[in-house]
Tab-separated table of C-alpha atoms (C1' of nucleotides) in Angstrom:
chain	number	residue	atom	x	y	z
V	1	MET	CA	47.313	20.025	-41.793
V	2	SER	CA	47.495	21.512	-38.355
V	3	PRO	CA	44.355	21.391	-36.241
V	4	ARG	CA	42.605	24.613	-35.541
V	5	SER	CA	43.785	26.128	-32.333
V	6	SER	CA	41.296	27.476	-29.840
V	7	ALA	CA	42.724	30.896	-30.609
V	8	GLN	CA	41.574	30.517	-34.189
V	9	PHE	CA	38.148	29.540	-32.961
V	10	GLU	CA	38.075	32.565	-30.775
V	11	GLU	CA	39.037	34.647	-33.775
V	12	MET	CA	36.176	33.267	-35.859
V	13	ARG	CA	33.874	33.865	-32.959
V	14	GLU	CA	35.058	37.450	-32.794
V	15	ASP	CA	34.582	37.783	-36.517
V	16	LYS	CA	30.992	36.703	-36.191
V	17	LYS	CA	30.419	38.974	-33.218
V	18	THR	CA	31.849	41.820	-35.260
V	19	LEU	CA	29.710	40.937	-38.244
V	20	ILE	CA	26.583	41.018	-36.109
V	21	MET	CA	27.637	44.350	-34.632
V	22	ASN	CA	28.203	45.870	-38.055
V	23	VAL	CA	24.828	44.747	-39.339
V	24	ALA	CA	23.080	45.815	-36.155
V	25	LEU	CA	24.748	49.228	-36.160
V	26	GLU	CA	23.442	49.843	-39.637
V	27	HIS	CA	19.892	48.860	-38.706
V	28	PHE	CA	19.777	50.577	-35.335
V	29	SER	CA	21.140	53.794	-36.769
V	30	ASP	CA	18.835	53.775	-39.789
V	31	TYR	CA	15.602	52.644	-38.192
V	32	GLY	CA	16.071	53.213	-34.462
V	33	PHE	CA	16.182	50.723	-31.643
V	34	HIS	CA	12.519	49.818	-31.338
V	35	ALA	CA	11.834	49.545	-35.048
V	36	THR	CA	14.771	47.210	-35.617
V	37	THR	CA	13.961	43.550	-35.078
V	38	ILE	CA	16.325	40.782	-34.103
V	39	SER	CA	15.007	38.774	-37.045
V	40	HIS	CA	16.065	41.435	-39.519
V	41	ILE	CA	19.528	41.702	-38.051
V	42	ALA	CA	19.911	37.919	-38.090
V	43	LYS	CA	18.703	37.622	-41.650
V	44	HIS	CA	21.065	40.324	-42.910
V	45	ALA	CA	23.940	38.794	-40.963
V	46	GLY	CA	23.162	35.454	-42.580
V	47	ILE	CA	22.534	33.592	-39.345
V	48	SER	CA	19.526	32.330	-37.471
V	49	LYS	CA	17.672	34.316	-34.900
V	50	GLY	CA	18.589	31.899	-32.145
V	51	LEU	CA	22.311	32.161	-32.770
V	52	MET	CA	22.200	35.837	-31.971
V	53	TYR	CA	21.720	34.861	-28.373
V	54	ASN	CA	24.900	32.824	-28.273
V	55	TYR	CA	26.813	36.014	-28.859
V	56	TYR	CA	24.715	38.630	-27.099
V	57	LYS	CA	22.431	37.998	-24.221
V	58	SER	CA	19.777	40.463	-25.330
V	59	LYS	CA	18.935	43.150	-27.846
V	60	GLU	CA	20.060	45.795	-25.372
V	61	ASP	CA	23.279	43.951	-24.686
V	62	LEU	CA	24.005	44.105	-28.400
V	63	LEU	CA	23.310	47.832	-28.489
V	64	ALA	CA	25.584	48.428	-25.502
V	65	ALA	CA	28.349	46.416	-27.158
V	66	ILE	CA	28.109	48.529	-30.299
V	67	ILE	CA	28.234	51.775	-28.367
V	68	ASN	CA	31.201	50.653	-26.315
V	69	ARG	CA	33.108	49.534	-29.365
V	70	SER	CA	32.532	52.836	-31.139
V	71	LEU	CA	33.453	54.876	-28.093
V	72	ASP	CA	36.719	52.970	-27.912
V	73	GLU	CA	37.451	53.477	-31.586
V	74	ILE	CA	36.758	57.174	-31.344
V	75	TYR	CA	38.851	57.531	-28.235
V	76	GLN	CA	41.737	55.737	-29.946
V	77	SER	CA	41.635	57.977	-33.004
V	78	PHE	CA	41.500	60.997	-30.734
V	79	ASN	CA	44.851	60.187	-29.168
V	80	PRO	CA	44.313	62.675	-26.362
V	81	ASP	CA	47.621	63.844	-25.030
V	82	HIS	CA	46.328	67.048	-23.439
V	83	ASP	CA	47.254	66.660	-19.817
V	84	SER	CA	46.150	70.019	-18.547
V	85	SER	CA	45.083	72.937	-20.729
V	86	LEU	CA	44.338	73.500	-24.407
V	87	THR	CA	46.675	75.494	-26.630
V	88	PRO	CA	45.316	77.270	-29.743
V	89	ASP	CA	47.030	74.658	-31.912
V	90	GLU	CA	45.381	71.857	-29.976
V	91	PHE	CA	42.081	73.656	-30.290
V	92	GLU	CA	42.533	73.857	-34.047
V	93	ASN	CA	43.456	70.187	-34.220
V	94	PHE	CA	40.397	69.267	-32.206
V	95	ILE	CA	38.134	70.867	-34.784
V	96	LYS	CA	39.870	69.089	-37.642
V	97	ARG	CA	39.745	65.776	-35.869
V	98	ILE	CA	36.154	65.994	-34.754
V	99	PHE	CA	35.015	66.694	-38.324
V	100	ALA	CA	37.093	63.762	-39.541
V	101	ILE	CA	35.392	61.598	-36.946
V	102	PHE	CA	31.965	62.797	-38.036
V	103	ARG	CA	32.900	61.655	-41.513
V	104	GLU	CA	34.449	58.318	-40.572
V	105	LYS	CA	31.981	57.282	-37.906
V	106	ARG	CA	28.816	58.647	-39.441
V	107	GLN	CA	26.809	55.500	-38.722
V	108	PHE	CA	27.740	55.582	-35.078
V	109	TRP	CA	26.759	59.218	-34.692
V	110	LYS	CA	23.438	58.475	-36.284
V	111	LEU	CA	22.961	55.766	-33.711
V	112	ILE	CA	23.893	58.099	-30.895
V	113	TYR	CA	21.508	60.826	-32.012
V	114	ARG	CA	18.676	58.348	-32.484
V	115	VAL	CA	19.168	56.305	-29.346
V	116	MET	CA	20.108	59.067	-26.963
V	117	LEU	CA	17.135	61.097	-28.093
V	118	GLN	CA	14.835	58.167	-27.413
V	119	ARG	CA	13.830	58.441	-23.811
V	120	GLY	CA	13.605	55.041	-22.198
V	121	VAL	CA	16.290	53.355	-24.257
V	122	TYR	CA	19.244	55.251	-22.890
V	123	GLU	CA	17.848	55.412	-19.373
V	124	HIS	CA	17.411	51.672	-19.399
V	125	LEU	CA	20.981	51.198	-20.554
V	126	SER	CA	22.331	53.532	-17.890
V	127	ASP	CA	20.556	51.528	-15.224
V	128	ASP	CA	22.277	48.328	-16.270
V	129	PRO	CA	25.580	48.114	-14.396
V	130	ASP	CA	27.025	45.913	-17.141
V	131	ALA	CA	26.446	48.664	-19.640
V	132	THR	CA	28.017	51.748	-18.077
V	133	PHE	CA	29.918	53.310	-20.904
V	134	THR	CA	33.537	54.181	-20.502
V	135	VAL	CA	35.901	56.253	-22.617
V	136	GLY	CA	39.560	55.424	-22.125
V	137	GLY	CA	38.753	53.823	-18.790
V	138	MET	CA	36.828	56.880	-17.607
V	139	PRO	CA	33.025	56.836	-17.178
V	140	LEU	CA	31.410	58.627	-20.107
V	141	MET	CA	29.809	61.340	-17.978
V	142	GLU	CA	33.074	62.066	-16.254
V	143	TYR	CA	34.871	62.265	-19.583
V	144	SER	CA	32.285	64.698	-20.960
V	145	ALA	CA	32.624	66.898	-17.910
V	146	TYR	CA	36.403	66.845	-18.264
V	147	MET	CA	36.219	67.869	-21.920
V	148	GLY	CA	33.692	70.576	-21.100
V	149	LYS	CA	36.032	72.049	-18.510
V	150	LEU	CA	38.933	71.955	-20.968
V	151	PHE	CA	37.058	74.069	-23.484
V	152	SER	CA	35.424	76.298	-20.941
V	153	ASP	CA	38.901	77.178	-19.622
V	154	TYR	CA	40.120	77.812	-23.138
V	155	PHE	CA	37.445	80.411	-23.801
V	156	ILE	CA	37.932	82.008	-20.405
V	157	ARG	CA	41.647	82.377	-21.109
V	158	LYS	CA	40.848	84.143	-24.389
V	159	LYS	CA	39.142	86.916	-22.470
V	160	GLU	CA	42.476	88.655	-21.972
V	161	THR	CA	43.207	89.016	-25.686
V	162	GLU	CA	39.656	89.926	-26.714
V	163	GLY	CA	37.681	93.105	-26.247
V	164	PRO	CA	35.955	94.111	-23.014
V	165	ASP	CA	32.486	92.989	-24.111
V	166	TYR	CA	33.721	89.471	-24.853
V	167	ASP	CA	31.713	86.934	-22.869
V	168	PRO	CA	33.401	83.521	-22.625
V	169	VAL	CA	30.187	81.655	-21.801
V	170	THR	CA	28.318	83.054	-24.784
V	171	GLU	CA	31.318	82.421	-26.991
V	172	MET	CA	31.591	78.820	-25.893
V	173	LEU	CA	27.867	78.279	-26.370
V	174	MET	CA	28.115	79.725	-29.867
V	175	PHE	CA	31.029	77.466	-30.687
V	176	SER	CA	29.682	74.218	-29.272
V	177	ASN	CA	26.237	74.676	-30.743
V	178	THR	CA	27.578	75.533	-34.165
V	179	LEU	CA	29.552	72.313	-34.025
V	180	LYS	CA	26.428	70.465	-32.918
V	181	GLY	CA	24.403	71.866	-35.785
V	182	PHE	CA	26.999	70.900	-38.369
V	183	ALA	CA	27.254	67.449	-36.860
V	184	LEU	CA	23.505	66.965	-37.082
V	185	THR	CA	23.244	68.124	-40.681
V	186	TYR	CA	26.323	66.301	-41.841
V	187	ILE	CA	25.275	63.072	-40.191
V	188	PHE	CA	21.714	62.996	-41.440
V	189	ALA	CA	22.059	64.870	-44.733
V	190	PRO	CA	25.700	64.716	-45.847
V	191	GLU	CA	24.657	65.354	-49.439
V	192	GLN	CA	24.219	68.989	-48.394
V	193	TYR	CA	27.986	69.250	-47.912
V	194	PRO	CA	30.098	69.072	-51.010
V	195	ASP	CA	33.688	68.342	-49.996
V	196	LEU	CA	34.607	71.886	-50.889
V	197	TYR	CA	32.417	73.332	-48.166
V	198	PHE	CA	33.383	70.667	-45.693
V	199	GLU	CA	36.905	72.095	-45.735
V	200	LYS	CA	35.770	75.699	-45.911
V	201	ILE	CA	33.635	75.325	-42.834
V	202	ILE	CA	36.483	73.873	-40.824
V	203	GLU	CA	38.593	76.868	-41.816
V	204	THR	CA	35.830	79.276	-40.915
V	205	LEU	CA	35.266	77.696	-37.513
V	206	ILE	CA	38.975	77.911	-36.767
V	207	ARG	CA	39.120	81.531	-37.908
V	208	LYS	CA	36.112	82.547	-35.842
V	209	TYR	CA	36.700	80.648	-32.615
V	210	ARG	CA	40.360	79.783	-32.291
C	1	MET	CA	-32.567	74.083	-21.400
C	2	SER	CA	-32.079	74.449	-25.090
C	3	PRO	CA	-31.287	71.329	-27.036
C	4	ARG	CA	-27.744	70.908	-28.119
C	5	SER	CA	-27.288	71.985	-31.654
C	6	SER	CA	-25.219	69.907	-33.992
C	7	ALA	CA	-22.747	72.771	-33.971
C	8	GLN	CA	-22.330	72.312	-30.239
C	9	PHE	CA	-21.774	68.610	-30.746
C	10	GLU	CA	-19.193	69.396	-33.328
C	11	GLU	CA	-17.523	71.716	-30.858
C	12	MET	CA	-17.380	69.054	-28.139
C	13	ARG	CA	-16.049	66.651	-30.683
C	14	GLU	CA	-13.329	69.103	-31.584
C	15	ASP	CA	-12.524	69.564	-27.910
C	16	LYS	CA	-12.033	65.845	-27.474
C	17	LYS	CA	-9.985	65.608	-30.640
C	18	THR	CA	-7.813	68.400	-29.298
C	19	LEU	CA	-7.458	66.714	-25.929
C	20	ILE	CA	-6.312	63.510	-27.575
C	21	MET	CA	-3.844	65.451	-29.703
C	22	ASN	CA	-2.376	67.189	-26.682
C	23	VAL	CA	-1.890	63.968	-24.770
C	24	ALA	CA	-0.509	62.174	-27.814
C	25	LEU	CA	1.906	65.000	-28.592
C	26	GLU	CA	3.327	64.726	-25.115
C	27	HIS	CA	3.782	60.970	-25.375
C	28	PHE	CA	5.086	60.882	-28.929
C	29	SER	CA	7.592	63.626	-28.251
C	30	ASP	CA	8.810	62.146	-24.974
C	31	TYR	CA	8.964	58.480	-25.889
C	32	GLY	CA	8.928	58.386	-29.689
C	33	PHE	CA	6.343	57.005	-32.045
C	34	HIS	CA	6.982	53.286	-31.686
C	35	ALA	CA	7.383	53.285	-27.918
C	36	THR	CA	4.103	55.125	-27.393
C	37	THR	CA	1.037	52.899	-27.210
C	38	ILE	CA	-2.528	53.783	-28.074
C	39	SER	CA	-3.609	52.389	-24.707
C	40	HIS	CA	-1.385	54.834	-22.829
C	41	ILE	CA	-2.648	57.775	-24.809
C	42	ALA	CA	-6.247	56.716	-24.242
C	43	LYS	CA	-5.739	56.202	-20.516
C	44	HIS	CA	-4.080	59.592	-20.056
C	45	ALA	CA	-6.788	61.238	-22.117
C	46	GLY	CA	-9.392	59.587	-19.880
C	47	ILE	CA	-11.124	57.679	-22.637
C	48	SER	CA	-11.207	54.112	-23.847
C	49	LYS	CA	-8.935	52.743	-26.486
C	50	GLY	CA	-11.815	52.026	-28.818
C	51	LEU	CA	-13.041	55.590	-28.736
C	52	MET	CA	-9.713	56.773	-30.086
C	53	TYR	CA	-10.692	55.210	-33.359
C	54	ASN	CA	-13.857	57.257	-33.597
C	55	TYR	CA	-11.680	60.331	-33.838
C	56	TYR	CA	-8.592	59.094	-35.658
C	57	LYS	CA	-8.535	56.226	-38.040
C	58	SER	CA	-5.070	55.009	-37.023
C	59	LYS	CA	-2.053	55.785	-34.890
C	60	GLU	CA	-0.348	57.321	-37.903
C	61	ASP	CA	-3.392	59.395	-38.727
C	62	LEU	CA	-3.194	60.830	-35.219
C	63	LEU	CA	0.474	61.656	-35.670
C	64	ALA	CA	-0.192	63.362	-38.989
C	65	ALA	CA	-2.985	65.413	-37.418
C	66	ILE	CA	-0.664	66.615	-34.666
C	67	ILE	CA	2.045	67.596	-37.103
C	68	ASN	CA	-0.401	69.456	-39.316
C	69	ARG	CA	-1.911	71.327	-36.394
C	70	SER	CA	1.493	72.400	-35.127
C	71	LEU	CA	2.667	73.469	-38.556
C	72	ASP	CA	-0.426	75.633	-38.838
C	73	GLU	CA	0.095	77.180	-35.420
C	74	ILE	CA	3.710	77.963	-36.176
C	75	TYR	CA	2.844	79.417	-39.552
C	76	GLN	CA	0.185	81.606	-37.928
C	77	SER	CA	2.529	82.966	-35.281
C	78	PHE	CA	5.091	83.637	-37.980
C	79	ASN	CA	2.805	86.069	-39.726
C	80	PRO	CA	4.904	86.032	-42.855
C	81	ASP	CA	4.433	89.237	-44.735
C	82	HIS	CA	7.690	89.034	-46.704
C	83	ASP	CA	6.532	89.070	-50.265
C	84	SER	CA	9.880	89.192	-51.982
C	85	SER	CA	13.199	89.754	-50.221
C	86	LEU	CA	14.412	89.986	-46.638
C	87	THR	CA	15.484	93.285	-45.086
C	88	PRO	CA	18.010	93.322	-42.202
C	89	ASP	CA	15.181	94.215	-39.820
C	90	GLU	CA	13.115	91.310	-41.044
C	91	PHE	CA	16.157	89.080	-40.641
C	92	GLU	CA	16.560	90.238	-37.063
C	93	ASN	CA	12.901	89.656	-36.365
C	94	PHE	CA	13.118	86.197	-37.811
C	95	ILE	CA	15.790	85.239	-35.284
C	96	LYS	CA	13.779	86.623	-32.401
C	97	ARG	CA	10.646	84.882	-33.563
C	98	ILE	CA	12.229	81.528	-34.242
C	99	PHE	CA	13.711	81.434	-30.743
C	100	ALA	CA	10.346	82.364	-29.300
C	101	ILE	CA	8.815	79.516	-31.254
C	102	PHE	CA	11.433	77.095	-29.968
C	103	ARG	CA	10.385	78.118	-26.490
C	104	GLU	CA	6.638	78.023	-27.026
C	105	LYS	CA	6.444	74.913	-29.169
C	106	ARG	CA	9.157	72.877	-27.507
C	107	GLN	CA	7.049	69.728	-27.404
C	108	PHE	CA	6.365	69.910	-31.111
C	109	TRP	CA	10.031	70.361	-31.970
C	110	LYS	CA	10.897	67.365	-29.844
C	111	LEU	CA	8.357	65.416	-31.839
C	112	ILE	CA	9.797	66.612	-35.115
C	113	TYR	CA	13.355	65.743	-34.186
C	114	ARG	CA	12.342	62.318	-32.904
C	115	VAL	CA	9.926	61.349	-35.643
C	116	MET	CA	11.603	62.911	-38.636
C	117	LEU	CA	14.917	61.333	-37.710
C	118	GLN	CA	13.248	57.935	-37.530
C	119	ARG	CA	13.482	56.433	-40.956
C	120	GLY	CA	10.361	54.494	-41.781
C	121	VAL	CA	7.959	56.644	-39.807
C	122	TYR	CA	8.272	59.778	-41.875
C	123	GLU	CA	8.616	57.916	-45.158
C	124	HIS	CA	5.430	56.052	-44.400
C	125	LEU	CA	3.657	59.304	-43.656
C	126	SER	CA	4.889	60.911	-46.851
C	127	ASP	CA	3.550	58.012	-48.874
C	128	ASP	CA	0.067	58.513	-47.502
C	129	PRO	CA	-1.682	61.056	-49.749
C	130	ASP	CA	-3.962	62.042	-46.846
C	131	ALA	CA	-0.965	63.073	-44.824
C	132	THR	CA	0.999	65.407	-47.068
C	133	PHE	CA	1.929	68.274	-44.839
C	134	THR	CA	1.175	71.814	-45.827
C	135	VAL	CA	2.282	75.154	-44.432
C	136	GLY	CA	-0.032	78.016	-45.204
C	137	GLY	CA	-1.506	76.066	-48.097
C	138	MET	CA	1.928	75.300	-49.531
C	139	PRO	CA	3.419	71.800	-49.474
C	140	LEU	CA	6.024	71.592	-46.721
C	141	MET	CA	8.911	70.841	-49.063
C	142	GLU	CA	8.000	73.763	-51.280
C	143	TYR	CA	7.765	76.067	-48.281
C	144	SER	CA	11.197	74.983	-47.048
C	145	ALA	CA	12.713	75.615	-50.450
C	146	TYR	CA	11.104	79.056	-50.549
C	147	MET	CA	12.484	79.972	-47.132
C	148	GLY	CA	15.900	78.640	-48.101
C	149	LYS	CA	15.949	80.860	-51.160
C	150	LEU	CA	14.903	83.863	-49.100
C	151	PHE	CA	17.883	83.492	-46.775
C	152	SER	CA	20.281	82.452	-49.465
C	153	ASP	CA	19.476	85.682	-51.307
C	154	TYR	CA	19.921	87.681	-48.125
C	155	PHE	CA	23.454	86.410	-47.630
C	156	ILE	CA	24.310	86.873	-51.289
C	157	ARG	CA	23.175	90.503	-51.100
C	158	LYS	CA	25.464	91.066	-48.101
C	159	LYS	CA	28.465	90.292	-50.272
C	160	GLU	CA	28.571	93.897	-51.447
C	161	THR	CA	29.009	95.351	-47.972
C	162	GLU	CA	31.417	92.677	-46.683
C	163	GLY	CA	35.069	92.050	-47.457
C	164	PRO	CA	36.353	90.365	-50.611
C	165	ASP	CA	36.893	86.983	-48.967
C	166	TYR	CA	33.290	86.846	-47.774
C	167	ASP	CA	31.618	83.677	-49.019
C	168	PRO	CA	27.805	83.814	-48.852
C	169	VAL	CA	27.374	80.034	-48.948
C	170	THR	CA	29.752	79.418	-46.063
C	171	GLU	CA	28.179	82.275	-44.145
C	172	MET	CA	24.681	80.906	-44.619
C	173	LEU	CA	25.800	77.413	-43.611
C	174	MET	CA	27.389	78.839	-40.468
C	175	PHE	CA	24.241	80.722	-39.610
C	176	SER	CA	21.710	77.983	-40.264
C	177	ASN	CA	23.724	75.302	-38.495
C	178	THR	CA	24.329	77.473	-35.468
C	179	LEU	CA	20.587	77.954	-35.264
C	180	LYS	CA	20.094	74.219	-35.651
C	181	GLY	CA	22.525	73.447	-32.861
C	182	PHE	CA	20.865	75.871	-30.473
C	183	ALA	CA	17.475	74.468	-31.362
C	184	LEU	CA	18.614	70.943	-30.602
C	185	THR	CA	20.175	71.808	-27.269
C	186	TYR	CA	17.389	74.088	-26.181
C	187	ILE	CA	14.720	71.569	-27.079
C	188	PHE	CA	16.281	68.565	-25.397
C	189	ALA	CA	18.203	70.222	-22.580
C	190	PRO	CA	16.683	73.644	-21.905
C	191	GLU	CA	18.096	73.585	-18.376
C	192	GLN	CA	21.429	74.426	-20.004
C	193	TYR	CA	20.033	77.822	-20.973
C	194	PRO	CA	19.306	80.212	-18.167
C	195	ASP	CA	17.078	82.983	-19.454
C	196	LEU	CA	20.003	85.346	-19.315
C	197	TYR	CA	21.908	83.440	-21.981
C	198	PHE	CA	18.822	82.832	-24.018
C	199	GLU	CA	18.659	86.577	-24.646
C	200	LYS	CA	22.399	87.011	-24.983
C	201	ILE	CA	22.589	84.376	-27.679
C	202	ILE	CA	19.870	86.027	-29.707
C	203	GLU	CA	21.804	89.287	-29.522
C	204	THR	CA	25.026	87.574	-30.512
C	205	LEU	CA	23.445	85.839	-33.474
C	206	ILE	CA	22.016	89.121	-34.673
C	207	ARG	CA	25.349	90.897	-34.229
C	208	LYS	CA	27.277	88.202	-36.075
C	209	TYR	CA	24.958	87.407	-38.941
C	210	ARG	CA	22.593	90.321	-39.562
Y	1	DT	C1'	-38.184	53.165	-27.732
Y	2	DA	C1'	-34.713	54.680	-31.079
Y	3	DT	C1'	-30.361	56.654	-31.803
Y	4	DC	C1'	-25.873	57.813	-30.814
Y	5	DT	C1'	-21.720	57.358	-27.860
Y	6	DT	C1'	-18.535	54.707	-25.388
Y	7	DT	C1'	-16.565	50.618	-23.614
Y	8	DG	C1'	-13.199	46.870	-23.022
Y	9	DA	C1'	-12.872	42.026	-24.194
Y	10	DC	C1'	-11.027	40.165	-28.027
Y	11	DC	C1'	-8.240	39.155	-32.411
Y	12	DG	C1'	-4.394	38.404	-35.322
Y	13	DA	C1'	0.218	39.827	-35.987
Y	14	DC	C1'	4.553	40.324	-34.424
Y	15	DC	C1'	8.052	40.932	-30.964
Y	16	DG	C1'	12.233	39.255	-28.010
Y	17	DT	C1'	13.647	35.201	-26.102
Y	18	DT	C1'	14.189	30.116	-25.193
Y	19	DC	C1'	15.501	25.489	-25.986
Y	20	DA	C1'	15.170	20.732	-27.749
Y	21	DA	C1'	16.901	18.878	-31.789
Y	22	DT	C1'	20.404	18.728	-35.523
Y	23	DC	C1'	24.721	17.799	-37.596
Y	24	DA	C1'	29.387	18.714	-39.377
Y	25	DA	C1'	33.682	18.450	-37.620
Y	26	DA	C1'	37.076	17.400	-33.913
Y	27	DA	C1'	38.633	13.886	-30.708
Y	28	DA	C1'	39.131	9.431	-29.130
Y	29	DC	C1'	39.513	4.793	-30.100
Y	30	DG	C1'	41.092	0.246	-32.008
S	1	DC	C1'	43.775	4.494	-41.215
S	2	DG	C1'	38.681	3.685	-40.581
S	3	DT	C1'	35.155	3.906	-37.098
S	4	DT	C1'	32.804	5.663	-33.187
S	5	DT	C1'	32.017	9.202	-29.786
S	6	DT	C1'	31.822	13.794	-28.348
S	7	DT	C1'	31.355	18.566	-28.963
S	8	DG	C1'	29.382	22.882	-29.576
S	9	DA	C1'	27.823	25.923	-33.190
S	10	DT	C1'	23.508	26.376	-35.349
S	11	DT	C1'	18.664	26.072	-36.273
S	12	DG	C1'	13.750	27.203	-36.140
S	13	DA	C1'	9.472	25.951	-33.858
S	14	DA	C1'	7.358	27.451	-29.915
S	15	DC	C1'	6.266	30.643	-25.875
S	16	DG	C1'	4.718	34.473	-23.318
S	17	DG	C1'	3.735	39.026	-23.919
S	18	DT	C1'	2.371	43.323	-26.197
S	19	DC	C1'	0.694	45.886	-29.771
S	20	DG	C1'	-2.702	48.251	-33.099
S	21	DG	C1'	-7.099	47.681	-34.369
S	22	DT	C1'	-12.198	45.664	-34.215
S	23	DC	C1'	-16.801	45.041	-32.715
S	24	DA	C1'	-20.786	43.320	-30.068
S	25	DA	C1'	-22.851	45.074	-26.339
S	26	DA	C1'	-23.747	48.317	-22.570
S	27	DG	C1'	-24.783	53.130	-21.478
S	28	DA	C1'	-26.399	57.640	-22.275
S	29	DT	C1'	-29.602	60.695	-24.341
S	30	DA	C1'	-33.854	62.454	-25.913
DNA sequence: TATCTTTGACCGACCGTTCAATCAAAAACG
DNA sequence: CGTTTTTGATTGAACGGTCGGTCAAAGATA
C-alpha cells in the first residue's frame, strides 16, 4: 500500500477545515455571532474545542474565512463578463441569477444580514487587515461601488425611451429596494414563497424594471 | 412643602423606568441584545447596576417592556379606524403613515430587525407568558394576520379594474416587499435617502400600487 | 429612629483561548 | 520483518475575563 502523500494530508486537513466552516456557518447564521459558542461548533463538528484553534486562530478568523469563501463562490457563479455597460438582456440575467443565488446560498445570506447588522462585529472585522474581504481580487467596497455604477448607468440610459417624468434615481431606488425586500423575506421566511410565485416574481421584476 | 404623595412617587418611578428604557433601546438597537451589557445601560442611565433590578426583573424583561411600549406607541399613532375594508384613500394614508413611523421610530425598528432576526432571543421571549406582545389589546400575531387580510383583500378587489393578467398575490408581494426593502435601507442607512427622495418614493409607491 | 432607596462588591456560570499531555500512525532502525 | 523513535493531530483541564444577577450595607428621607 502506498504511503499517504503530504498532498493527501493537506486534503484531509482541508476537508476538516471545510467541515468546521459548514457547521459554523449554520450556527452563526441561525443564532448570530455572539450567541454561537466555539464549544457548540466543535461538538457539532465532532471535534474538541482545542482542535478548532489548529485550524483557525480565533472565532473571528473563522467568521472571516466563511465570508471569504462564500464571496468567492458567489463571484464564481456570477461569471461576470460585463466589461463596460449593461444591456437589457444582461439586466434580465442578473435578476434571474441573483434570485438563484438567494436560493442556493440562503445560509450565507442569513449570515450576512445577521452579522452586518450587528454593529461591532463587522467593524471589528474591517479593522483587521487579514480580513479585508475581496470579490474576484477586488476589495468588497470597490466591487459594490462598481456594481452600483453599472446599474445606475443602466437606469439613466433608460431615460431616453421612457416618458418625461421618468426619474432614474427613483426608479433605481425602487428596483434595488424591491430586490432587497424579497431577499430579506425569502432568506428568513422562504416558506412564504411557493415555487410558483418565486418564478412569477422574477418575471414581474423583469417586466417592470428591465 | 407638601409631602410627596404616593402618586408622585409612582410618577418618579415611571420617569426612571422610562429613562432606563430609552437608554436600553439605544444600546439594544445599536449593538444587539447579547452585546449590550446591563452595566453599560446602568452607567449611561446614571444609576447603579443593582437598581436596574428594582425596576426590571431581568435583562429580557427590560427588552420585552421596550418592545411593548413601542408597539403601543406605534399603534396609537396609527389611529386605526378601518373597521372592515380598505379604501384607496386609506391605502394611500397607510403608506404615508408607515413611512412617517419609520422616520420617527427608527431606533425601535432597528431593535426589531436585530432582535427578531436573532433566533433564540425572540423564541425565548415568546415562551415567557409575561412577555406575549399585544397591539391594541390584540396578540401581535393575530394583529399581523388581520392587517395581512386587509391588504390582501384590497389587492383582490383591484382585480376588477386592472387588466386580465393582473395577479393580486404577485402584486401584493411586490408591494409589501418593496416596503420592506425601503424600511431596511432607511432604518440602517438613512443617509442614502435625502429628504427629496423620501417624498418622491412615497409618491411613486402610491402611484404604482394604489 | 424607622423605613425606603440605592449602591457596588461579590457570586456562580460561561465564554474564548491556551497548552501540557496523549497516542495512533509514520519513519527510522537493526 | 519486528522494534523503537518521532511526529503531529487531538484532547480537555485550566485560565483570565466578562456577564447577568444578588444582597448586605450605606445613604437618604421623614
